[in-house]
Short mmCIF file of C-alpha atoms in Angstrom, two decimals:
data_model
loop_
_atom_site.label_atom_id
_atom_site.label_comp_id
_atom_site.label_asym_id
_atom_site.label_seq_id
_atom_site.Cartn_x
_atom_site.Cartn_y
_atom_site.Cartn_z
CA UNK A 1 -39.71 -19.95 -3.68
CA UNK A 2 -40.17 -16.30 -2.66
CA UNK A 3 -37.24 -14.02 -1.98
CA UNK A 4 -38.04 -14.03 1.75
CA UNK A 5 -37.71 -17.85 1.76
CA UNK A 6 -34.29 -17.52 0.14
CA UNK A 7 -33.31 -15.10 2.88
CA UNK A 8 -34.36 -17.62 5.54
CA UNK A 9 -32.25 -20.33 3.91
CA UNK A 10 -29.40 -17.86 3.66
CA UNK A 11 -29.55 -16.85 7.30
CA UNK A 12 -29.48 -20.40 8.61
CA UNK A 13 -26.80 -21.02 11.22
CA UNK A 14 -25.33 -23.73 9.02
CA UNK A 15 -23.48 -21.05 7.01
CA UNK A 16 -21.33 -20.38 10.06
CA UNK A 17 -20.23 -24.02 10.13
CA UNK A 18 -19.89 -24.72 6.40
CA UNK A 19 -16.12 -25.02 6.79
CA UNK A 20 -13.61 -25.76 9.50
CA UNK A 21 -10.53 -23.54 9.55
CA UNK A 22 -7.16 -25.21 9.94
CA UNK A 23 -5.53 -22.39 11.88
CA UNK A 24 -1.97 -23.74 11.75
CA UNK A 25 -2.05 -24.11 7.98
CA UNK A 26 -3.65 -20.67 7.70
CA UNK A 27 -0.93 -18.94 9.74
CA UNK A 28 1.77 -20.59 7.66
CA UNK A 29 0.22 -19.83 4.27
CA UNK A 30 -0.69 -16.26 5.10
CA UNK A 31 2.84 -15.61 6.28
CA UNK A 32 4.13 -16.95 2.95
CA UNK A 33 1.72 -14.73 1.04
CA UNK A 34 2.73 -11.71 3.09
CA UNK A 35 6.38 -12.25 2.28
CA UNK A 36 5.75 -13.12 -1.36
CA UNK A 37 3.36 -10.34 -2.32
CA UNK A 38 4.74 -7.55 -0.22
CA UNK A 39 5.84 -4.47 -2.06
CA UNK A 40 6.22 -6.05 -5.49
CA UNK A 41 6.09 -2.73 -7.36
CA UNK A 42 8.40 -1.18 -4.79
CA UNK A 43 11.08 -3.80 -5.32
CA UNK A 44 10.72 -3.56 -9.10
CA UNK A 45 11.21 0.21 -8.98
CA UNK A 46 14.20 0.00 -6.65
CA UNK A 47 15.73 -2.68 -8.84
CA UNK A 48 15.33 -0.61 -12.04
CA UNK A 49 16.61 2.56 -10.39
CA UNK A 50 19.60 0.69 -8.91
CA UNK A 51 20.53 -1.07 -12.15
CA UNK A 52 20.30 2.09 -14.27
CA UNK A 53 22.29 4.07 -11.74
CA UNK A 54 24.97 1.40 -11.53
CA UNK A 55 25.27 0.84 -15.28
CA UNK A 56 25.21 4.61 -15.98
CA UNK A 57 27.99 5.18 -13.44
CA UNK A 58 30.01 2.26 -14.75
CA UNK A 59 29.85 3.51 -18.34
CA UNK A 60 30.63 7.09 -17.36
CA UNK A 61 33.50 5.98 -15.08
CA UNK A 62 34.99 3.73 -17.75
CA UNK A 63 34.72 6.49 -20.34
CA UNK A 64 36.51 8.96 -18.06
CA UNK A 65 39.10 6.73 -16.39
CA UNK A 66 40.22 5.03 -19.61
CA UNK A 67 40.19 8.38 -21.46
CA UNK A 68 37.90 6.92 -24.12
CA UNK A 69 35.78 10.08 -24.39
CA UNK A 70 33.34 8.21 -26.59
CA UNK A 71 30.41 10.53 -27.30
CA UNK A 72 27.96 7.59 -27.57
CA UNK A 73 28.95 6.30 -24.15
CA UNK A 74 28.47 9.79 -22.67
CA UNK A 75 25.05 9.85 -24.32
CA UNK A 76 24.24 6.43 -22.94
CA UNK A 77 25.09 7.37 -19.36
CA UNK A 78 23.03 10.54 -19.79
CA UNK A 79 20.01 8.47 -20.93
CA UNK A 80 20.47 6.04 -18.02
CA UNK A 81 20.71 8.85 -15.44
CA UNK A 82 17.69 10.52 -17.04
CA UNK A 83 15.71 7.30 -16.67
CA UNK A 84 16.66 7.14 -12.98
CA UNK A 85 15.32 10.67 -12.43
CA UNK A 86 12.13 9.87 -14.36
CA UNK A 87 11.47 6.64 -12.44
CA UNK A 88 12.17 8.33 -9.12
CA UNK A 89 9.69 11.14 -9.89
CA UNK A 90 7.05 8.67 -11.07
CA UNK A 91 7.56 6.62 -7.90
CA UNK A 92 7.10 9.69 -5.69
CA UNK A 93 3.91 10.54 -7.58
CA UNK A 94 2.62 6.99 -7.14
CA UNK A 95 3.33 6.93 -3.39
CA UNK A 96 1.69 10.34 -2.95
CA UNK A 97 -1.43 9.14 -4.75
CA UNK A 98 -1.75 5.94 -2.68
CA UNK A 99 -4.14 7.43 -0.12
CA UNK A 100 -6.29 9.46 -2.48
CA UNK A 101 -8.91 6.76 -3.00
CA UNK A 102 -12.00 6.23 -0.87
CA UNK A 103 -12.51 2.89 0.81
CA UNK A 104 -15.52 1.72 -1.18
CA UNK A 105 -15.39 -1.00 -3.81
CA UNK A 106 -15.35 1.68 -6.52
CA UNK A 107 -12.49 3.45 -4.71
CA UNK A 108 -10.53 0.23 -4.63
CA UNK A 109 -11.08 -0.41 -8.34
CA UNK A 110 -9.99 3.16 -9.11
CA UNK A 111 -6.89 2.51 -7.05
CA UNK A 112 -6.20 -0.70 -8.97
CA UNK A 113 -6.71 1.13 -12.30
CA UNK A 114 -4.29 3.80 -11.14
CA UNK A 115 -1.66 1.14 -10.34
CA UNK A 116 -2.30 -0.59 -13.67
CA UNK A 117 -1.89 2.74 -15.49
CA UNK A 118 1.36 3.25 -13.66
CA UNK A 119 2.65 -0.17 -14.71
CA UNK A 120 1.47 0.45 -18.27
CA UNK A 121 3.30 3.79 -18.33
CA UNK A 122 6.48 2.16 -16.99
CA UNK A 123 6.34 -0.45 -19.72
CA UNK A 124 5.88 2.22 -22.45
CA UNK A 125 8.76 4.13 -20.92
CA UNK A 126 10.93 0.97 -20.94
CA UNK A 127 10.24 0.62 -24.68
CA UNK A 128 10.87 4.26 -25.59
CA UNK A 129 14.03 4.44 -23.52
CA UNK A 130 15.21 1.15 -25.03
CA UNK A 131 15.49 2.76 -28.48
CA UNK A 132 18.16 5.41 -27.68
CA UNK A 133 19.97 2.85 -25.51
CA UNK A 134 20.02 0.49 -28.48
CA UNK A 135 21.26 3.19 -30.90
CA UNK A 136 23.97 4.43 -28.52
CA UNK A 137 25.21 0.94 -27.59
CA UNK A 138 25.26 -0.08 -31.23
CA UNK A 139 27.30 2.95 -32.33
CA UNK A 140 29.72 2.61 -29.43
CA UNK A 141 30.28 -1.04 -30.40
CA UNK A 142 30.62 0.03 -34.05
CA UNK A 143 33.32 2.54 -33.09
CA UNK A 144 35.27 -0.12 -31.20
CA UNK A 145 35.92 -1.98 -34.47
CA UNK A 146 34.05 -5.19 -33.65
CA UNK A 147 33.27 -7.70 -36.41
CA UNK A 148 30.16 -7.39 -38.60
CA UNK A 149 28.76 -10.61 -37.08
CA UNK A 150 29.06 -9.11 -33.61
CA UNK A 151 27.29 -5.92 -34.71
CA UNK A 152 24.48 -7.95 -36.26
CA UNK A 153 24.25 -10.04 -33.07
CA UNK A 154 23.89 -6.90 -30.93
CA UNK A 155 21.22 -5.54 -33.29
CA UNK A 156 19.25 -8.81 -33.19
CA UNK A 157 19.47 -8.93 -29.40
CA UNK A 158 18.06 -5.41 -29.02
CA UNK A 159 15.34 -5.89 -31.64
CA UNK A 160 14.21 -9.06 -29.85
CA UNK A 161 14.25 -7.29 -26.49
CA UNK A 162 12.15 -4.42 -27.85
CA UNK A 163 9.72 -6.84 -29.51
CA UNK A 164 9.31 -8.76 -26.25
CA UNK A 165 8.66 -5.55 -24.34
CA UNK A 166 5.85 -4.74 -26.81
CA UNK A 167 4.37 -8.21 -26.30
CA UNK A 168 4.60 -7.82 -22.50
CA UNK A 169 2.91 -4.42 -22.71
CA UNK A 170 0.02 -5.69 -24.82
CA UNK A 171 -0.50 -9.11 -23.28
CA UNK A 172 -0.05 -8.28 -19.61
CA UNK A 173 -0.31 -4.59 -18.70
CA UNK A 174 -2.85 -3.39 -21.24
CA UNK A 175 -5.06 -6.46 -20.84
CA UNK A 176 -5.03 -6.21 -17.04
CA UNK A 177 -5.98 -2.53 -17.16
CA UNK A 178 -8.75 -3.19 -19.69
CA UNK A 179 -10.23 -5.84 -17.38
CA UNK A 180 -10.25 -3.39 -14.47
CA UNK A 181 -11.85 -0.65 -16.57
CA UNK A 182 -14.56 -3.13 -17.61
CA UNK A 183 -15.15 -3.94 -13.95
CA UNK A 184 -15.55 -0.25 -13.19
CA UNK A 185 -17.96 0.18 -16.10
CA UNK A 186 -19.92 -2.81 -14.87
CA UNK A 187 -20.13 -1.27 -11.43
CA UNK A 188 -21.30 2.09 -12.71
CA UNK A 189 -23.66 1.03 -15.44
CA UNK A 190 -27.11 -0.41 -15.12
CA UNK A 191 -26.30 -3.03 -17.71
CA UNK A 192 -24.90 -6.42 -16.78
CA UNK B 1 -0.88 -1.18 16.84
CA UNK B 2 1.30 -4.19 17.66
CA UNK B 3 1.28 -7.26 15.47
CA UNK B 4 0.05 -9.36 18.43
CA UNK B 5 -2.94 -7.06 18.93
CA UNK B 6 -3.66 -7.18 15.19
CA UNK B 7 -3.52 -10.97 15.32
CA UNK B 8 -5.89 -11.04 18.32
CA UNK B 9 -8.44 -8.86 16.50
CA UNK B 10 -8.24 -11.04 13.40
CA UNK B 11 -8.77 -14.13 15.53
CA UNK B 12 -11.78 -12.52 17.22
CA UNK B 13 -13.30 -11.39 13.90
CA UNK B 14 -12.76 -14.82 12.39
CA UNK B 15 -14.52 -16.41 15.35
CA UNK B 16 -17.50 -14.09 15.32
CA UNK B 17 -17.89 -13.44 11.59
CA UNK B 18 -16.54 -16.57 9.96
CA UNK B 19 -19.91 -17.13 8.26
CA UNK B 20 -19.37 -13.88 6.37
CA UNK B 21 -15.93 -14.98 5.15
CA UNK B 22 -17.37 -18.33 4.06
CA UNK B 23 -20.25 -16.71 2.18
CA UNK B 24 -17.95 -14.55 0.08
CA UNK B 25 -15.58 -17.42 -0.56
CA UNK B 26 -18.40 -19.74 -1.63
CA UNK B 27 -19.96 -17.11 -3.88
CA UNK B 28 -16.76 -16.22 -5.72
CA UNK B 29 -14.72 -19.43 -5.82
CA UNK B 30 -16.10 -22.63 -7.25
CA UNK B 31 -13.70 -25.37 -6.33
CA UNK B 32 -11.90 -26.44 -3.19
CA UNK B 33 -8.49 -25.06 -4.09
CA UNK B 34 -9.83 -21.69 -5.23
CA UNK B 35 -11.89 -21.39 -2.05
CA UNK B 36 -8.83 -22.11 -0.01
CA UNK B 37 -6.77 -19.58 -1.92
CA UNK B 38 -9.44 -16.86 -1.81
CA UNK B 39 -10.04 -17.42 1.90
CA UNK B 40 -6.33 -16.89 2.59
CA UNK B 41 -6.28 -13.77 0.43
CA UNK B 42 -9.32 -12.28 2.16
CA UNK B 43 -7.97 -13.13 5.60
CA UNK B 44 -4.64 -11.51 4.72
CA UNK B 45 -6.32 -8.33 3.41
CA UNK B 46 -8.61 -8.13 6.46
CA UNK B 47 -5.56 -8.56 8.70
CA UNK B 48 -3.78 -5.74 6.84
CA UNK B 49 -6.82 -3.49 7.13
CA UNK B 50 -7.16 -3.80 10.92
CA UNK B 51 -4.93 -0.79 11.82
CA UNK B 52 -7.17 1.39 9.59
CA UNK B 53 -10.40 0.27 11.24
CA UNK B 54 -11.64 3.18 13.36
CA UNK B 55 -15.00 1.74 14.35
CA UNK B 56 -16.88 4.31 12.22
CA UNK B 57 -18.76 1.49 10.53
CA UNK B 58 -19.90 -1.90 11.81
CA UNK B 59 -17.29 -4.65 11.77
CA UNK B 60 -19.41 -6.68 9.33
CA UNK B 61 -19.63 -3.73 6.91
CA UNK B 62 -15.87 -3.29 7.07
CA UNK B 63 -15.12 -6.99 6.58
CA UNK B 64 -17.62 -7.30 3.74
CA UNK B 65 -16.07 -4.35 1.93
CA UNK B 66 -12.55 -5.77 2.22
CA UNK B 67 -13.77 -9.27 1.30
CA UNK B 68 -15.61 -8.07 -1.82
CA UNK B 69 -12.74 -5.91 -3.01
CA UNK B 70 -10.38 -8.84 -2.56
CA UNK B 71 -12.72 -11.35 -4.19
CA UNK B 72 -13.35 -9.17 -7.25
CA UNK B 73 -9.66 -8.44 -7.72
CA UNK B 74 -8.77 -12.07 -7.12
CA UNK B 75 -11.43 -13.23 -9.55
CA UNK B 76 -10.26 -10.94 -12.33
CA UNK B 77 -6.57 -11.58 -11.80
CA UNK B 78 -5.82 -15.06 -10.59
CA UNK B 79 -8.25 -17.91 -11.20
CA UNK B 80 -5.17 -20.08 -11.08
CA UNK B 81 -6.78 -23.42 -10.39
CA UNK B 82 -9.50 -22.98 -12.98
CA UNK B 83 -6.75 -22.58 -15.55
CA UNK B 84 -5.49 -26.02 -14.67
CA UNK B 85 -2.49 -25.20 -12.57
CA UNK B 86 -1.91 -27.35 -9.55
CA UNK B 87 -2.35 -26.15 -6.04
CA UNK B 88 0.15 -25.54 -3.31
CA UNK B 89 1.91 -28.22 -1.38
CA UNK B 90 0.60 -28.40 2.21
CA UNK B 91 -2.71 -29.03 3.97
CA UNK B 92 -5.81 -27.02 3.00
CA UNK B 93 -6.89 -24.16 5.27
CA UNK B 94 -10.59 -24.71 4.71
CA UNK B 95 -12.22 -28.08 5.19
CA UNK B 96 -15.81 -28.43 3.98
CA UNK B 97 -18.18 -29.83 6.60
CA UNK B 98 -20.56 -32.09 4.69
CA UNK B 99 -23.01 -32.53 7.61
CA UNK B 100 -23.94 -28.86 7.25
CA UNK B 101 -24.85 -29.07 3.56
CA UNK B 102 -28.31 -27.83 2.62
CA UNK B 103 -29.44 -28.55 -0.95
CA UNK B 104 -31.48 -25.36 -1.21
CA UNK B 105 -28.49 -23.33 -0.08
CA UNK B 106 -26.29 -25.10 -2.64
CA UNK B 107 -28.85 -24.19 -5.32
CA UNK B 108 -28.83 -20.57 -4.13
CA UNK B 109 -25.03 -20.43 -4.37
CA UNK B 110 -25.21 -21.88 -7.88
CA UNK B 111 -27.54 -19.06 -8.90
CA UNK B 112 -25.36 -16.43 -7.23
CA UNK B 113 -22.38 -17.92 -9.06
CA UNK B 114 -24.06 -17.08 -12.39
CA UNK B 115 -24.31 -13.37 -11.55
CA UNK B 116 -21.65 -10.81 -12.52
CA UNK B 117 -18.95 -10.06 -9.94
CA UNK B 118 -20.59 -6.83 -8.82
CA UNK B 119 -24.06 -8.36 -8.67
CA UNK B 120 -22.72 -11.17 -6.53
CA UNK B 121 -21.62 -8.63 -3.92
CA UNK B 122 -24.97 -6.86 -3.95
CA UNK B 123 -26.84 -10.15 -3.77
CA UNK B 124 -24.88 -11.25 -0.68
CA UNK B 125 -25.51 -7.90 1.01
CA UNK B 126 -29.19 -8.08 0.10
CA UNK B 127 -29.57 -11.58 1.50
CA UNK B 128 -27.78 -10.45 4.67
CA UNK B 129 -30.32 -7.65 5.08
CA UNK B 130 -28.16 -4.59 4.37
CA UNK B 131 -30.04 -1.42 3.42
CA UNK B 132 -29.61 0.24 0.00
CA UNK B 133 -27.74 3.05 1.71
CA UNK B 134 -25.29 0.63 3.33
CA UNK B 135 -24.85 -1.21 0.04
CA UNK B 136 -24.24 2.09 -1.70
CA UNK B 137 -21.51 2.94 0.84
CA UNK B 138 -19.84 -0.44 0.59
CA UNK B 139 -19.91 -0.67 -3.20
CA UNK B 140 -19.40 3.04 -3.96
CA UNK B 141 -22.31 3.53 -6.37
CA UNK B 142 -25.47 5.59 -5.99
CA UNK B 143 -28.51 4.25 -4.14
CA UNK B 144 -30.61 4.48 -7.30
CA UNK B 145 -28.06 2.38 -9.16
CA UNK B 146 -28.14 -0.12 -6.29
CA UNK B 147 -31.94 -0.21 -6.50
CA UNK B 148 -31.89 -0.94 -10.24
CA UNK B 149 -29.37 -3.74 -9.83
CA UNK B 150 -31.20 -5.23 -6.85
CA UNK B 151 -34.47 -5.23 -8.76
CA UNK B 152 -32.77 -7.17 -11.54
CA UNK B 153 -31.17 -9.64 -9.12
CA UNK B 154 -34.46 -10.36 -7.33
CA UNK B 155 -36.23 -10.87 -10.63
CA UNK B 156 -33.49 -13.22 -11.82
CA UNK B 157 -33.56 -15.29 -8.60
CA UNK B 158 -37.32 -15.57 -8.70
CA UNK B 159 -37.27 -16.69 -12.35
CA UNK B 160 -34.66 -19.32 -11.57
CA UNK B 161 -36.69 -20.51 -8.61
CA UNK B 162 -39.79 -20.85 -10.79
CA UNK B 163 -37.82 -22.80 -13.38
CA UNK B 164 -36.50 -25.13 -10.69
CA UNK B 165 -39.99 -25.68 -9.30
CA UNK B 166 -41.34 -26.40 -12.80
CA UNK B 167 -38.50 -28.83 -13.53
CA UNK B 168 -39.12 -30.67 -10.28
CA UNK B 169 -42.78 -30.95 -11.22
CA UNK B 170 -44.02 -29.35 -7.99
#
């Protein structure tokens, strides 16, 4: 079969009628998708910013109102406020960059890579910022004369959390970005 | 643009260009549930893109671009049903019409299915008669790169066709 014959088969009217569209089901499902997928990153950012702001304020307020003046708790609220500022700046940068990609397939992949890089960076940040939070929480608990078992429990909890964040970073964010970069390479190279 | 107007345009595009939607869905998704899922995703993305459509390119070029971007991203990210997870609850959106099945077309889709994600897009555009320049604009790579890939695709399809003919003893 020559390529021209394939084109004739391809251009047959039957392609137009290969499927029937159930419009009611389509409306319903698309509406669900719209609600479900809309602004996932946005909500994640707002959630993280809100939680850090709230916890930072709570710790600072408690430290001041109860006259604790615990240096580790001051440090902890400082780290939490710092993370809020960092996330806010990163978010602004992301929003600003949203329209900088052309509307070709390559532009769309570049956009996706940019988003994946952003998520990857957020996950690295979550790990790095988890370390001082861990140290400061641990020392503030230590100063409050809790039992050794409790201190060990807190340490295990934080170590597990940090380990899980490393797994999440490697298994989800890094892998997703690698796949997109491969797609881009495939698009740009002459090799399959 | 109001949501009603956006809905009207989508309805009109779906009526006039549904063959295009079906082609992309068939080329990228290989079972009923995936086709259904990909069709919804493409329709949603096309719907979202309507306010940005300024008529600077043909409607088909615009829809193809959105459909390919969506299909490639969907293919690399989801593939939920191929991984054995069960589909959603309610009725399917797409219902295959068996009376319109053509064996040669099914064979052609099988061959397209074996191509890489990017080559699939180029192959569909080629079969639909798009020029190298249009393909280059849609995909975002140079015309010479398009030409190299198209040459390879044509050669591959012809080889497969010869194999099929030999196997059928014609």
